[in-house]
Amino acid sequence: MTSLLWPLRSLANGLGLAWWARIETRDPDVTYWFGPYVRRDQLEQALPAFLADLRSEAPGSLQHEVLRTRRGEPLTIPAQS
């Protein structure tokens, strides 16, 4: 079913209506983008597993926020030195 939703997710993202999570870690300093989702509740259901995976890498800190926005590549952005 996920493959059937991709055109809808892509359209929502193109219009800036998709839901994304921006996750920022320190040590290493990286920003991760997780999405797109058409509905916020779907993102909030999937997000804990992604956060658990990142926490298993033991970053110094991890913060996230849920946003309605448009995103493109790259979805993982290392901090600039």
PDB file of C-alpha atoms in Angstrom:
ATOM      1  CA  MET A   1       0.000   0.000   0.000  1.00  0.00           C
ATOM      2  CA  THR A   2       2.923   2.340   0.605  1.00  0.00           C
ATOM      3  CA  SER A   3       3.800   2.362  -3.098  1.00  0.00           C
ATOM      4  CA  LEU A   4       0.224   3.389  -3.901  1.00  0.00           C
ATOM      5  CA  LEU A   5       0.505   6.371  -1.550  1.00  0.00           C
ATOM      6  CA  TRP A   6       3.775   7.664  -2.984  1.00  0.00           C
ATOM      7  CA  PRO A   7       2.159   9.833  -5.732  1.00  0.00           C
ATOM      8  CA  LEU A   8      -0.086  11.440  -3.097  1.00  0.00           C
ATOM      9  CA  ARG A   9       2.883  11.998  -0.763  1.00  0.00           C
ATOM     10  CA  SER A  10       4.895  13.465  -3.626  1.00  0.00           C
ATOM     11  CA  LEU A  11       2.060  15.827  -4.568  1.00  0.00           C
ATOM     12  CA  ALA A  12       1.568  16.933  -0.955  1.00  0.00           C
ATOM     13  CA  ASN A  13       5.302  17.531  -0.634  1.00  0.00           C
ATOM     14  CA  GLY A  14       5.421  19.530  -3.867  1.00  0.00           C
ATOM     15  CA  LEU A  15       2.626  21.758  -2.587  1.00  0.00           C
ATOM     16  CA  GLY A  16       4.284  22.202   0.811  1.00  0.00           C
ATOM     17  CA  LEU A  17       1.478  20.321   2.557  1.00  0.00           C
ATOM     18  CA  ALA A  18       3.408  17.207   3.577  1.00  0.00           C
ATOM     19  CA  TRP A  19       4.327  16.417   7.164  1.00  0.00           C
ATOM     20  CA  TRP A  20       8.006  15.973   7.994  1.00  0.00           C
ATOM     21  CA  ALA A  21      10.053  15.493  11.133  1.00  0.00           C
ATOM     22  CA  ARG A  22      13.321  17.399  11.443  1.00  0.00           C
ATOM     23  CA  ILE A  23      15.680  15.625  13.834  1.00  0.00           C
ATOM     24  CA  GLU A  24      18.873  17.319  14.976  1.00  0.00           C
ATOM     25  CA  THR A  25      21.659  15.477  16.759  1.00  0.00           C
ATOM     26  CA  ARG A  26      24.823  16.732  18.427  1.00  0.00           C
ATOM     27  CA  ASP A  27      28.005  14.669  18.545  1.00  0.00           C
ATOM     28  CA  PRO A  28      27.650  14.061  15.633  1.00  0.00           C
ATOM     29  CA  ASP A  29      26.126  17.335  14.435  1.00  0.00           C
ATOM     30  CA  VAL A  30      23.628  16.144  11.829  1.00  0.00           C
ATOM     31  CA  THR A  31      20.119  17.120  10.698  1.00  0.00           C
ATOM     32  CA  TYR A  32      17.888  14.276   9.508  1.00  0.00           C
ATOM     33  CA  TRP A  33      14.583  14.738   7.665  1.00  0.00           C
ATOM     34  CA  PHE A  34      11.976  11.964   8.018  1.00  0.00           C
ATOM     35  CA  GLY A  35       8.972  11.971   5.685  1.00  0.00           C
ATOM     36  CA  PRO A  36       6.950  12.911   3.709  1.00  0.00           C
ATOM     37  CA  TYR A  37       3.602  11.932   5.195  1.00  0.00           C
ATOM     38  CA  VAL A  38       0.172  13.106   4.074  1.00  0.00           C
ATOM     39  CA  ARG A  39      -1.261  12.969   7.587  1.00  0.00           C
ATOM     40  CA  ARG A  40       0.428  14.098  10.788  1.00  0.00           C
ATOM     41  CA  ASP A  41      -0.861  11.108  12.765  1.00  0.00           C
ATOM     42  CA  GLN A  42       0.813   8.726  10.304  1.00  0.00           C
ATOM     43  CA  LEU A  43       4.127  10.502  10.798  1.00  0.00           C
ATOM     44  CA  GLU A  44       3.709  10.432  14.575  1.00  0.00           C
ATOM     45  CA  GLN A  45       3.064   6.663  14.421  1.00  0.00           C
ATOM     46  CA  ALA A  46       6.205   5.974  12.360  1.00  0.00           C
ATOM     47  CA  LEU A  47       8.524   8.451  14.076  1.00  0.00           C
ATOM     48  CA  PRO A  48       9.285   6.546  17.330  1.00  0.00           C
ATOM     49  CA  ALA A  49      10.996   3.697  15.452  1.00  0.00           C
ATOM     50  CA  PHE A  50      13.162   6.158  13.515  1.00  0.00           C
ATOM     51  CA  LEU A  51      14.088   8.022  16.707  1.00  0.00           C
ATOM     52  CA  ALA A  52      14.916   4.740  18.461  1.00  0.00           C
ATOM     53  CA  ASP A  53      17.234   3.831  15.602  1.00  0.00           C
ATOM     54  CA  LEU A  54      19.022   7.180  15.872  1.00  0.00           C
ATOM     55  CA  ARG A  55      19.251   6.874  19.679  1.00  0.00           C
ATOM     56  CA  SER A  56      20.921   3.481  19.274  1.00  0.00           C
ATOM     57  CA  GLU A  57      23.816   5.334  17.628  1.00  0.00           C
ATOM     58  CA  ALA A  58      24.265   7.226  20.947  1.00  0.00           C
ATOM     59  CA  PRO A  59      24.369  10.865  19.812  1.00  0.00           C
ATOM     60  CA  GLY A  60      25.283  13.492  22.405  1.00  0.00           C
ATOM     61  CA  SER A  61      21.741  14.899  22.166  1.00  0.00           C
ATOM     62  CA  LEU A  62      18.705  14.483  19.951  1.00  0.00           C
ATOM     63  CA  GLN A  63      15.854  16.942  19.347  1.00  0.00           C
ATOM     64  CA  HIS A  64      12.990  16.768  16.874  1.00  0.00           C
ATOM     65  CA  GLU A  65      10.060  18.781  15.646  1.00  0.00           C
ATOM     66  CA  VAL A  66       7.155  17.999  13.327  1.00  0.00           C
ATOM     67  CA  LEU A  67       6.643  20.430  10.452  1.00  0.00           C
ATOM     68  CA  ARG A  68       4.337  20.867   7.495  1.00  0.00           C
ATOM     69  CA  THR A  69       6.692  21.827   4.699  1.00  0.00           C
ATOM     70  CA  ARG A  70       8.266  20.917   1.375  1.00  0.00           C
ATOM     71  CA  ARG A  71      11.575  19.034   1.341  1.00  0.00           C
ATOM     72  CA  GLY A  72      13.929  17.733  -1.263  1.00  0.00           C
ATOM     73  CA  GLU A  73      17.280  16.031  -1.151  1.00  0.00           C
ATOM     74  CA  PRO A  74      19.464  15.768   0.808  1.00  0.00           C
ATOM     75  CA  LEU A  75      17.539  14.292   3.715  1.00  0.00           C
ATOM     76  CA  THR A  76      20.622  13.899   5.914  1.00  0.00           C
ATOM     77  CA  ILE A  77      22.721  17.018   6.338  1.00  0.00           C
ATOM     78  CA  PRO A  78      26.010  17.022   8.257  1.00  0.00           C
ATOM     79  CA  ALA A  79      26.832  20.270  10.041  1.00  0.00           C
ATOM     80  CA  GLN A  80      29.297  22.510   8.271  1.00  0.00           C
ATOM     81  CA  SER A  81      32.632  23.002  10.032  1.00  0.00           C
TER      82      SER A  81
END
